[in-house]
PDB file of C-alpha atoms in Angstrom:
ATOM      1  CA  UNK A 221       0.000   0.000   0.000  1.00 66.00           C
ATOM      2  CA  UNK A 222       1.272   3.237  -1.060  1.00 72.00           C
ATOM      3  CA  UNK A 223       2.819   5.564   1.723  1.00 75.00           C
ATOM      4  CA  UNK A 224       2.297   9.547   1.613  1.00 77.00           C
ATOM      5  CA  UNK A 225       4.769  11.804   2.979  1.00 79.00           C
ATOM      6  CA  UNK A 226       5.252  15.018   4.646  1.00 80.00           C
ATOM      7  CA  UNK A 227       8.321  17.387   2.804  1.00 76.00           C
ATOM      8  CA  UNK A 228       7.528  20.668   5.184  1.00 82.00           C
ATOM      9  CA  UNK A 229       5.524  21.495   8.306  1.00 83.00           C
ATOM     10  CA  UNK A 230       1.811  21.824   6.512  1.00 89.00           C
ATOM     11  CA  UNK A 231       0.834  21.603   3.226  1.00 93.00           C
ATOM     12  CA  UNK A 232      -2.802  22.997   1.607  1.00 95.00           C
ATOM     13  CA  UNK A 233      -4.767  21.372  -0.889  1.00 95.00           C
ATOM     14  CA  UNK A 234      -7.823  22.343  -2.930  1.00 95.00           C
ATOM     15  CA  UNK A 235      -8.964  19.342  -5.006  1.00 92.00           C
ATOM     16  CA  UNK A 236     -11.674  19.607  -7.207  1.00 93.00           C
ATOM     17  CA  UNK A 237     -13.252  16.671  -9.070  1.00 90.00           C
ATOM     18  CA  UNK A 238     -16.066  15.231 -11.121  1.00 85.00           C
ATOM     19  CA  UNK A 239     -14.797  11.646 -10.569  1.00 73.00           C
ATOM     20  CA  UNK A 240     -12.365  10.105  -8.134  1.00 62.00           C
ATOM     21  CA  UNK A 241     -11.471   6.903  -6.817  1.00 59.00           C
ATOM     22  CA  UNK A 242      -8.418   7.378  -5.022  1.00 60.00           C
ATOM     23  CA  UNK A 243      -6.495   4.024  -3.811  1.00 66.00           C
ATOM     24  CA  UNK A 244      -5.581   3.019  -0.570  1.00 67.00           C
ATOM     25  CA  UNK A 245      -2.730   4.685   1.286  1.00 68.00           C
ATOM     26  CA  UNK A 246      -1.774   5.895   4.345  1.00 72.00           C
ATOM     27  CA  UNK A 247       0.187   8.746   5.374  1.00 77.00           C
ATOM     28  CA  UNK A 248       2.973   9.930   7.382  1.00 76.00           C
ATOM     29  CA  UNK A 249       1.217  12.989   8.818  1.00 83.00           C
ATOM     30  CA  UNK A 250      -1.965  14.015  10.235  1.00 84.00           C
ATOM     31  CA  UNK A 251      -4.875  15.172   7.936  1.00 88.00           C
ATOM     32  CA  UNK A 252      -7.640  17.540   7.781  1.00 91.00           C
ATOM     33  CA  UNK A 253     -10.655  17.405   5.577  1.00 93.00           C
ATOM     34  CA  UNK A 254     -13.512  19.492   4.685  1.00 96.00           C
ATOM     35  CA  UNK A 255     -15.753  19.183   2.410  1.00 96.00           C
ATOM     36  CA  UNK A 256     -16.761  22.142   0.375  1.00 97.00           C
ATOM     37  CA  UNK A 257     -19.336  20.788  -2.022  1.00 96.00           C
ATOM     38  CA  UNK A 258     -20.608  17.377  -3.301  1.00 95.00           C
ATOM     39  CA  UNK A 259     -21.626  13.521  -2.095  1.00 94.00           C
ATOM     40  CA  UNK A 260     -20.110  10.602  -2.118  1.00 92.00           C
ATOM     41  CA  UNK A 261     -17.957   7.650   0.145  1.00 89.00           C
ATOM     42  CA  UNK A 262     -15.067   8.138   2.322  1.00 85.00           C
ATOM     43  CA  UNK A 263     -12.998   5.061   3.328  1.00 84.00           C
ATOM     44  CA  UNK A 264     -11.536   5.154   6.446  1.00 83.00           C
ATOM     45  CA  UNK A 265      -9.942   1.963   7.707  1.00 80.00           C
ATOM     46  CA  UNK A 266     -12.170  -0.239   5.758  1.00 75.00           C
ATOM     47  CA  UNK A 267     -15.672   1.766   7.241  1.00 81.00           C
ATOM     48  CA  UNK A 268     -17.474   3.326   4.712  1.00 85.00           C
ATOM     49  CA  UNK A 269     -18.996   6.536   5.155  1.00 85.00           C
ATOM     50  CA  UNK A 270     -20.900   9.170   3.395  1.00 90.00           C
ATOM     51  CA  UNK A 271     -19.598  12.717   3.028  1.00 92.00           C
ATOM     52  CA  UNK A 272     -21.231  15.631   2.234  1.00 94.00           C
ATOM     53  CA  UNK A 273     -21.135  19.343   2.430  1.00 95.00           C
ATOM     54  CA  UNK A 274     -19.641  20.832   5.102  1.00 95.00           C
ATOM     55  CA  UNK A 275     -18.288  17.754   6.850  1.00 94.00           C
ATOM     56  CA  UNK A 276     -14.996  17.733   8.392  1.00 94.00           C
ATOM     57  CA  UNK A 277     -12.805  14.557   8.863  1.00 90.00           C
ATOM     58  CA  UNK A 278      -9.745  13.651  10.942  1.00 86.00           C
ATOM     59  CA  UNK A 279      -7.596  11.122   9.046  1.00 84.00           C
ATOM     60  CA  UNK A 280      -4.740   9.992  11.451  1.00 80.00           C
ATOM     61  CA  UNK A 281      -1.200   8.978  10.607  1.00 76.00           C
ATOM     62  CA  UNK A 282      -1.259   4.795   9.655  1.00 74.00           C
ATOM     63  CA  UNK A 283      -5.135   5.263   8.914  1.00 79.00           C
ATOM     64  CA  UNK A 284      -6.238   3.907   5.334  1.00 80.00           C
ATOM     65  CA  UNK A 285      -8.194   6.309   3.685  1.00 80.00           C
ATOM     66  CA  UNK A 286      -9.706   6.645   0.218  1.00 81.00           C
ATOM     67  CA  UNK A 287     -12.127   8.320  -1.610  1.00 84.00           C
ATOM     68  CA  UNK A 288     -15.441   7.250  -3.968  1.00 87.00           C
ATOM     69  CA  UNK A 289     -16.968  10.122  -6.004  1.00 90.00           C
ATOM     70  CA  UNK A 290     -20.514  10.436  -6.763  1.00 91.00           C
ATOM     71  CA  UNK A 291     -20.960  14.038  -8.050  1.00 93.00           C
ATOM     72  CA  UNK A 292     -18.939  16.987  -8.382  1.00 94.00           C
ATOM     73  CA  UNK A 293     -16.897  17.468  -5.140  1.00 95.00           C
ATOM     74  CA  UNK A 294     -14.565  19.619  -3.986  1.00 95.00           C
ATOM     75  CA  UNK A 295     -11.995  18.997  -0.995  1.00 95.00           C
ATOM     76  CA  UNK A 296     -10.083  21.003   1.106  1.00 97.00           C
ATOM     77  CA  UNK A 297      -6.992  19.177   2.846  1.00 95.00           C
ATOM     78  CA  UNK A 298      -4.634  20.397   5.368  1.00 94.00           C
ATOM     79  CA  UNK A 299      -2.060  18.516   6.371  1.00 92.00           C
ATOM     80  CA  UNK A 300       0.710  18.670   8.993  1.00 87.00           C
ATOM     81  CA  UNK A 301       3.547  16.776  11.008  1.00 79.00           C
ATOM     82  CA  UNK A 302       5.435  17.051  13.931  1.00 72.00           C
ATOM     83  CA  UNK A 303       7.429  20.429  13.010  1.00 75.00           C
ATOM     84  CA  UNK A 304       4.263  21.814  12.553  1.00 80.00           C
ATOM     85  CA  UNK A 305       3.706  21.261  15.932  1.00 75.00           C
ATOM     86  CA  UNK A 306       6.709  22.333  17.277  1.00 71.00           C
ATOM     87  CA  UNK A 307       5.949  25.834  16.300  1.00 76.00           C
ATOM     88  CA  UNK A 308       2.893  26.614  18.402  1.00 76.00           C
ATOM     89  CA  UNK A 309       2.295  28.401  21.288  1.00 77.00           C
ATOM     90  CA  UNK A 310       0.544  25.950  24.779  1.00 75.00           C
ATOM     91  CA  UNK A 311      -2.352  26.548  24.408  1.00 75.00           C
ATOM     92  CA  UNK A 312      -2.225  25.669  20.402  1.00 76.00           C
ATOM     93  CA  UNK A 313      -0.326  22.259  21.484  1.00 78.00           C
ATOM     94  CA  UNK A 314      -3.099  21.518  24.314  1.00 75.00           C
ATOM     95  CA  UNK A 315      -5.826  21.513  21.953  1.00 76.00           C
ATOM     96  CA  UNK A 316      -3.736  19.376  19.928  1.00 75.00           C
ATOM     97  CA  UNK A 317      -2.766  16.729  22.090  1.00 72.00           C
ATOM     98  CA  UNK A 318      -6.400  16.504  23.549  1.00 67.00           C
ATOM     99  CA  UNK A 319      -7.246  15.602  19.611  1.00 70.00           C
ATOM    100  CA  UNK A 320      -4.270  13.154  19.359  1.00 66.00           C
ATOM    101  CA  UNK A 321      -4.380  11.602  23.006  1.00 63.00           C
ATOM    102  CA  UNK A 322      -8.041  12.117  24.027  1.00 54.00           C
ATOM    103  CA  UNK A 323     -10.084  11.544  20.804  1.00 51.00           C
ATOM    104  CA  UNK A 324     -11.920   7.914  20.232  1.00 53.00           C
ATOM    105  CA  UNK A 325     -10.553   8.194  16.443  1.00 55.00           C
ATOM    106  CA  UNK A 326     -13.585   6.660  15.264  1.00 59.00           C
ATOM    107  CA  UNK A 327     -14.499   7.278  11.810  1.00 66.00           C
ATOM    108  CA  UNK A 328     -17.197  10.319  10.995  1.00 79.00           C
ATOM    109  CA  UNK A 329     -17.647  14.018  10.723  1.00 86.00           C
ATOM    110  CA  UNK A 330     -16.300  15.391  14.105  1.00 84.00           C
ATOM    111  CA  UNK A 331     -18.275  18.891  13.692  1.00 87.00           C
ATOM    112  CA  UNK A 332     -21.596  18.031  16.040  1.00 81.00           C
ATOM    113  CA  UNK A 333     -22.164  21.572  16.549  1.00 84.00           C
ATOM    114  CA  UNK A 334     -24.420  23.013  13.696  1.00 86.00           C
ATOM    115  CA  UNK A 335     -23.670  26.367  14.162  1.00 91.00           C
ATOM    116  CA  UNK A 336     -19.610  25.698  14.031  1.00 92.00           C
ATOM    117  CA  UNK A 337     -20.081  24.527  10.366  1.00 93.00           C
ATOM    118  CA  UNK A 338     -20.320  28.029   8.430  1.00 94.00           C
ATOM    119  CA  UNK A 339     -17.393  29.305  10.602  1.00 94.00           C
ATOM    120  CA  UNK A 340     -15.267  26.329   9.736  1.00 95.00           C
ATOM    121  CA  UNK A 341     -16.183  27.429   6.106  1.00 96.00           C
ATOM    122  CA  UNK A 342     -15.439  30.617   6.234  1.00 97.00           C
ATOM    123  CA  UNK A 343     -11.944  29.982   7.628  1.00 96.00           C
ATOM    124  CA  UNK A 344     -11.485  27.151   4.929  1.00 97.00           C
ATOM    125  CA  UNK A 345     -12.213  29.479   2.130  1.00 97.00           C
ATOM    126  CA  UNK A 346      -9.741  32.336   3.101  1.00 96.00           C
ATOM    127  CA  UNK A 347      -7.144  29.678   3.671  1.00 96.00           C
ATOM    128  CA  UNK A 348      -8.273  29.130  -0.204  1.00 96.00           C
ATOM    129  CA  UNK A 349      -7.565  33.091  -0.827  1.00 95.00           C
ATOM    130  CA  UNK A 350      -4.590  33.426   1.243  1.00 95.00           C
ATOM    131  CA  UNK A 351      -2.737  30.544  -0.305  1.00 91.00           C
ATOM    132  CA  UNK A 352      -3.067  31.944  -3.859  1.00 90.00           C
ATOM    133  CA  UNK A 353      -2.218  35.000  -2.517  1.00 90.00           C
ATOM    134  CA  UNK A 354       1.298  37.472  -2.053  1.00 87.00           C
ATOM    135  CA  UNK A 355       0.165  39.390   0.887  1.00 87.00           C
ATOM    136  CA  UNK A 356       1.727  40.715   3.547  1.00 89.00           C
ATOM    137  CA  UNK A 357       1.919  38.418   6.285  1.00 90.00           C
ATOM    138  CA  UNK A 358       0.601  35.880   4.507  1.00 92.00           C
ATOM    139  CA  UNK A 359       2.227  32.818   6.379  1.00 90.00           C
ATOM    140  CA  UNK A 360       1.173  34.040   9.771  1.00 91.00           C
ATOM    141  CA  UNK A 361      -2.438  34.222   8.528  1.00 95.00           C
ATOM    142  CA  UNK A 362      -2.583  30.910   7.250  1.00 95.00           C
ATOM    143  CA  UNK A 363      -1.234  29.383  10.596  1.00 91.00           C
ATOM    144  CA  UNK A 364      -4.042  31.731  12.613  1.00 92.00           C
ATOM    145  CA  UNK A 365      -6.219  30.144  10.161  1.00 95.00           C
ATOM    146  CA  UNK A 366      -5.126  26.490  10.767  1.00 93.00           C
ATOM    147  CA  UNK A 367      -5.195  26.763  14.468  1.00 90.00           C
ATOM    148  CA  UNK A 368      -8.767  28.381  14.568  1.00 92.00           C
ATOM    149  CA  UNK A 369      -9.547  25.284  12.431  1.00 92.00           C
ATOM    150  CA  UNK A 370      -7.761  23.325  15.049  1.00 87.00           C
ATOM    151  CA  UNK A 371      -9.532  24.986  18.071  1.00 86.00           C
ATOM    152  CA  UNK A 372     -12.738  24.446  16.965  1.00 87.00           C
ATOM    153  CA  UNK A 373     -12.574  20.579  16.400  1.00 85.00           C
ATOM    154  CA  UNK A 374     -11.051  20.109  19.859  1.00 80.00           C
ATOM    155  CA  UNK A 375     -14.525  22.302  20.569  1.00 80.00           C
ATOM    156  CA  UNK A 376     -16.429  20.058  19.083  1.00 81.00           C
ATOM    157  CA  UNK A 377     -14.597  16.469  19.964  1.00 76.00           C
ATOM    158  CA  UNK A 378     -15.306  17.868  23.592  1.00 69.00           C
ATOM    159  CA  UNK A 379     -18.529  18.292  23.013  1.00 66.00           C
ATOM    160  CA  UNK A 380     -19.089  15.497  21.751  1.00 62.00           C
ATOM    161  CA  UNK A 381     -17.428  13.126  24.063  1.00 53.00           C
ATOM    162  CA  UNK A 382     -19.170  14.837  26.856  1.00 49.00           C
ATOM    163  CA  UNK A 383     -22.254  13.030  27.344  1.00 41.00           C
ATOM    164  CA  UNK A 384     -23.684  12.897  31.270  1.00 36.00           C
ATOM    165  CA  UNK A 385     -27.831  11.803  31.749  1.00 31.00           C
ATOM    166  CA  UNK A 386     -29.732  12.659  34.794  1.00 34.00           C
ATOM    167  CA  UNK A 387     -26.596  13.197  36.759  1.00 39.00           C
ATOM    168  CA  UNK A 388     -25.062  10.044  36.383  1.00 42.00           C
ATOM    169  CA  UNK A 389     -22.250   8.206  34.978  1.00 45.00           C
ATOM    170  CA  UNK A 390     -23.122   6.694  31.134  1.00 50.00           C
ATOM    171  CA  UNK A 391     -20.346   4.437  31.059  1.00 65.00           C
ATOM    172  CA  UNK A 392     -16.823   5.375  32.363  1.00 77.00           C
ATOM    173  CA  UNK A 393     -15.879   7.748  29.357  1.00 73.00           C
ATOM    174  CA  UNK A 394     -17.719  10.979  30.771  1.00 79.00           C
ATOM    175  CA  UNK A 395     -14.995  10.589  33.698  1.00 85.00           C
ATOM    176  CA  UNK A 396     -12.341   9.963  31.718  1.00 82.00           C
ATOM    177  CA  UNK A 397     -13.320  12.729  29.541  1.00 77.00           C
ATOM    178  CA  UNK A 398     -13.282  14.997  32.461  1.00 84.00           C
ATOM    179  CA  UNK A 399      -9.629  13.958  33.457  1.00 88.00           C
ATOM    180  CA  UNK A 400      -8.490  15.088  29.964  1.00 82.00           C
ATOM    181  CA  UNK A 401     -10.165  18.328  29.532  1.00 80.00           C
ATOM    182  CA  UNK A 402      -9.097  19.519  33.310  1.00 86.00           C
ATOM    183  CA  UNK A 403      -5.693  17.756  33.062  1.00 88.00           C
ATOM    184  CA  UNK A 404      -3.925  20.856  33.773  1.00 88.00           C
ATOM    185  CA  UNK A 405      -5.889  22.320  36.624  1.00 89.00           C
ATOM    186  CA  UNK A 406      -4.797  20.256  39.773  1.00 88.00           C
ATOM    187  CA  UNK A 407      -7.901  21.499  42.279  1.00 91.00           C
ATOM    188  CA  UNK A 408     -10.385  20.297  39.585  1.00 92.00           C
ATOM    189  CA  UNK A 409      -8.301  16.551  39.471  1.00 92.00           C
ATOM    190  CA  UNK A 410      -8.888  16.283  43.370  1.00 93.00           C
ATOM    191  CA  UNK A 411     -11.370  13.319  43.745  1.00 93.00           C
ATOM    192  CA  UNK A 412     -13.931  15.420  45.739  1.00 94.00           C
ATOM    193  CA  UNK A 413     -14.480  18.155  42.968  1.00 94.00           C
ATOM    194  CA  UNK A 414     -14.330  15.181  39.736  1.00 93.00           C
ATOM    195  CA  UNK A 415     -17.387  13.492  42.172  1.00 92.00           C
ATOM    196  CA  UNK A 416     -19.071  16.755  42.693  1.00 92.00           C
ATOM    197  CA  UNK A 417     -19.151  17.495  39.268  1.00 89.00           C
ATOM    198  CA  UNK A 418     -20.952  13.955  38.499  1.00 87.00           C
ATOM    199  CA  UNK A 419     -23.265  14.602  41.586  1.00 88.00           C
ATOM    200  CA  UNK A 420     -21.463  11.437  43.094  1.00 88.00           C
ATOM    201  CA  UNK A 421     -20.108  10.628  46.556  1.00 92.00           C
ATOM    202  CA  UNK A 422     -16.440  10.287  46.239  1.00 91.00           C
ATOM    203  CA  UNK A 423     -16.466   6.787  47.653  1.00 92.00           C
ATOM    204  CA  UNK A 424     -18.502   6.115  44.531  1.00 92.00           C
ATOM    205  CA  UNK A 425     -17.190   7.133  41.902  1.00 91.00           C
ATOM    206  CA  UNK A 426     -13.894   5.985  43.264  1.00 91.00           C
ATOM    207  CA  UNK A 427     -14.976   2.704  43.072  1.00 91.00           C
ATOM    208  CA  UNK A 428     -16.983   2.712  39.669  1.00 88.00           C
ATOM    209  CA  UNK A 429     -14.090   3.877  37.894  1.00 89.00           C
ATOM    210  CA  UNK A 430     -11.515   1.273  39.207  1.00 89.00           C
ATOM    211  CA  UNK A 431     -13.771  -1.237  38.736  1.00 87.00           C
ATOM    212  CA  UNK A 432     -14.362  -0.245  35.327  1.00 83.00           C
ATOM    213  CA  UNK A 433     -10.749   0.665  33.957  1.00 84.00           C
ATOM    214  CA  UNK A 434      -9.137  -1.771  36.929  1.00 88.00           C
ATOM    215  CA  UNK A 435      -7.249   1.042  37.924  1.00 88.00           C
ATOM    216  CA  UNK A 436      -7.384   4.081  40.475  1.00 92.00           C
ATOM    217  CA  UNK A 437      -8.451   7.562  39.700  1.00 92.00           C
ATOM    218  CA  UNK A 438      -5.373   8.724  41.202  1.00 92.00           C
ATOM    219  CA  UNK A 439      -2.946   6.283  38.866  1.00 92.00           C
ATOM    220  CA  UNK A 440      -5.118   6.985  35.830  1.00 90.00           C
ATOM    221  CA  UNK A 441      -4.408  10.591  35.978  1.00 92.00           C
ATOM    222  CA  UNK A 442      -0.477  10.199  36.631  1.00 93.00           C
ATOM    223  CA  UNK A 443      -0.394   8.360  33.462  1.00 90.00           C
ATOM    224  CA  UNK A 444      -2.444  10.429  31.302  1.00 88.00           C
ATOM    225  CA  UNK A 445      -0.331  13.326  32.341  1.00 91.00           C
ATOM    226  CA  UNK A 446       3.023  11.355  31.674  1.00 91.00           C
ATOM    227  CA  UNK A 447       1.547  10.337  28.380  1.00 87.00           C
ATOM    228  CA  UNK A 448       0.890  14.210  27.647  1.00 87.00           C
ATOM    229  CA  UNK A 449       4.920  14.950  29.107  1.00 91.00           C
ATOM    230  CA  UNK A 450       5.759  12.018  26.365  1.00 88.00           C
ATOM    231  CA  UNK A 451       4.106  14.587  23.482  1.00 82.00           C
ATOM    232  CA  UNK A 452       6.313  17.312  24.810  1.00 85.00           C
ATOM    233  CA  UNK A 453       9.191  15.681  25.029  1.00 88.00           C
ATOM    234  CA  UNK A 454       9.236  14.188  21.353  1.00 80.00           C
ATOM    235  CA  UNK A 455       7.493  17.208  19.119  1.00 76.00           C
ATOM    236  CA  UNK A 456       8.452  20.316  21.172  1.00 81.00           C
ATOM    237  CA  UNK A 457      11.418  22.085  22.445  1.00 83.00           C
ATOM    238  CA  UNK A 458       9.948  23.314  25.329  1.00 87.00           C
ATOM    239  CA  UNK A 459      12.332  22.987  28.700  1.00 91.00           C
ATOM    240  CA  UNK A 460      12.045  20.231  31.277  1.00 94.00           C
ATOM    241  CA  UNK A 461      11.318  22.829  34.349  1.00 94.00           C
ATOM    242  CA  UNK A 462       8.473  24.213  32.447  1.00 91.00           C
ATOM    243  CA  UNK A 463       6.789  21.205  31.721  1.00 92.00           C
ATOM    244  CA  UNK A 464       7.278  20.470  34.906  1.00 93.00           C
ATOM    245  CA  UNK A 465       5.501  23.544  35.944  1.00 92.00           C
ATOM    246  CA  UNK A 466       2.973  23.330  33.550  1.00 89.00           C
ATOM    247  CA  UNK A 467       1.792  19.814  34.806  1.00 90.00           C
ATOM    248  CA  UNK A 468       1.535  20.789  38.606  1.00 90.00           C
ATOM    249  CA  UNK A 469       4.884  19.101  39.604  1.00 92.00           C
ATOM    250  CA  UNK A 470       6.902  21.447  42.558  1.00 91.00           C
ATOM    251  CA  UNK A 471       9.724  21.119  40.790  1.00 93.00           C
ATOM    252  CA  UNK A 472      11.941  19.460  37.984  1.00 94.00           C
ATOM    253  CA  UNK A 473      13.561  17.024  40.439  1.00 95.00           C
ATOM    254  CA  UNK A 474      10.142  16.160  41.224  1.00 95.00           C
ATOM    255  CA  UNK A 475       9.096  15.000  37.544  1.00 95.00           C
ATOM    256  CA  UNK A 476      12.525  13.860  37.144  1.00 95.00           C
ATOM    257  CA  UNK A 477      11.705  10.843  40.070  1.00 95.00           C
ATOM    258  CA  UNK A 478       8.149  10.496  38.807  1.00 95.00           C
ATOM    259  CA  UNK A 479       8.621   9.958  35.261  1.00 95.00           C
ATOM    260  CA  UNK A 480      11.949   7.677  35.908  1.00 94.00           C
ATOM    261  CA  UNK A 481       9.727   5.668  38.288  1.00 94.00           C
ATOM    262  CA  UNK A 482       7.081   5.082  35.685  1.00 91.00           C
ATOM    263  CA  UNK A 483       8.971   4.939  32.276  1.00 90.00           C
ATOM    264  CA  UNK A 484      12.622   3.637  34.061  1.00 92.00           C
ATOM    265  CA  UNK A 485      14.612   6.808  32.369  1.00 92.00           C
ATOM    266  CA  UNK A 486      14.617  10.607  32.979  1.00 94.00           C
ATOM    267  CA  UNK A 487      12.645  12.940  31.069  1.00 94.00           C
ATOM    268  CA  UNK A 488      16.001  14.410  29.617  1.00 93.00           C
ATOM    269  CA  UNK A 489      17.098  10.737  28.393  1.00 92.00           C
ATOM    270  CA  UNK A 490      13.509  10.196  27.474  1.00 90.00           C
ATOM    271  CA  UNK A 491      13.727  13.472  24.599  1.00 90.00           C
ATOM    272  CA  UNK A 492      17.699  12.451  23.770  1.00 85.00           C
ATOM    273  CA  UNK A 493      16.759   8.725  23.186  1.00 80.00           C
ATOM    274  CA  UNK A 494      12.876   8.983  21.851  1.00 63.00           C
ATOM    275  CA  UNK A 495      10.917   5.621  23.033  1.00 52.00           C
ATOM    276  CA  UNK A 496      12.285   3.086  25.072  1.00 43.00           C
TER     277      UNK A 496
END
């Protein structure tokens, strides 16, 4: 199967067809899809699924994707790597990693809130000016662009995965949900506010989620913050002590004997030596 690469940080596409059966491949980067007009069957990963205006996709790296054509369509792609990433600000590479880390990656159009769609549209079409364009500042328009883009499918992938009935628990996800969107505010993480936000005794909920995920609230969240420090270390440059900071640790020592205790190196040998 045919294997797409990456040659800079993003690249922009505007593809417009009558018919189009594109093969199988995969790619080496992460990909962004909206539709601008016309019907028809995306493949991802063997599910079939119909597109139509105004639908946005995530296609991740290793996914299979394809296309089937039924009338005039045109597609808007933007695609990025890891240096892409490298050049944002925090807040840009939160909303990232909660669409890499937290997302279900299940196949579908991710935009669930209606009135998103024309904004989306309107940002996709003056990418479409700005890259046939010689303006002045040009390049940082089209990254503002791409990260409003960005912001509002992490929006909408929160909204979506959000889903609490009557005050109580519909399956363990809502929980876990929780963990990820208020991974970086340590008061909210305490178990006494995540059970007061379910309208559960902390005893409870304590209990529900270990005995669905067979392991503690407490271990769950060290883990999905080490898995987050794993994302910095690899695609950004950002400094040990403030990711330290940054993740509620008192100190750099103090990640330094966490992270070594978990993953058996230091975070500085983790980022010089990739993956163990």
């Amino acid at each position: 199967m045919k294997m797409r690469n990456l040659y800079g940080a993003y690249e922009l596409e505007l593809l417009e067809t009558q018919y189009y059966q594109a093969k199988p491949h995969r790619n080496t980067f992460f990909e962004m899809v909206f539709v601008l007009d016309g019907t028809g069957l995306q493949i991802i990963n063997e599910y079939q699924l119909p597109y139509a205006q105004d639908k946005l996709f995530l296609i991740f790296p290793q996914d299979t994707h394809s296309f089937n054509v039924d009338t005039y369509s045109r597609f808007f792609f933007i695609r990025f790597n890891n240096d892409y990433i490298k050049t944002q600000n925090s807040q840009n590479i939160r909303e990232l990693e909660y669409i890499f880390n937290s997302h279900n990656h299940l196949p579908g159009c991710i935009l669930k809130t209606v009135t998103d769609k024309p904004l989306i549209r309107a940002a996709v079409e003056a990418l479409i000016r700005e890259k046939e364009s010689n303006s002045p500042h040009r390049e940082q328009i089209i990254q503002q662009l791409i990260n409003t883009i960005i912001s509002y499918s992490a929006r909408n992938l929160t909204l979506q995965e959000k889903e609490v009935f009557g005050g109580k628990i519909s399956g363990v996800m809502p929980v876990i949900n929780y963990i990820h969107q208020h991974i970086f505010e340590p008061e909210k993480l305490k178990i006494n506010c995540i059970a007061k936000s379910f309208n559960l005794s902390p005893k409870y909920i304590g209990e529900y989620f270990k005995k669905h995920t067979g392991e503690s609230l407490q271990h769950y969240i060290m883990l999905y913050k080490l898995k987050l420090i794993e994302s910095r270390l690899h695609l950004t440059d950002i400094r040990i002590n403030e990711i330290a900071l940054e993740f509620g640790f008192t100190d750099q020592s103090h990640l330094n004997r966490i992270f070594k205790s978990y993953k058996g190196k230091t975070p500085s040998s983790y980022r010089k030596n990739g993956t163990m």
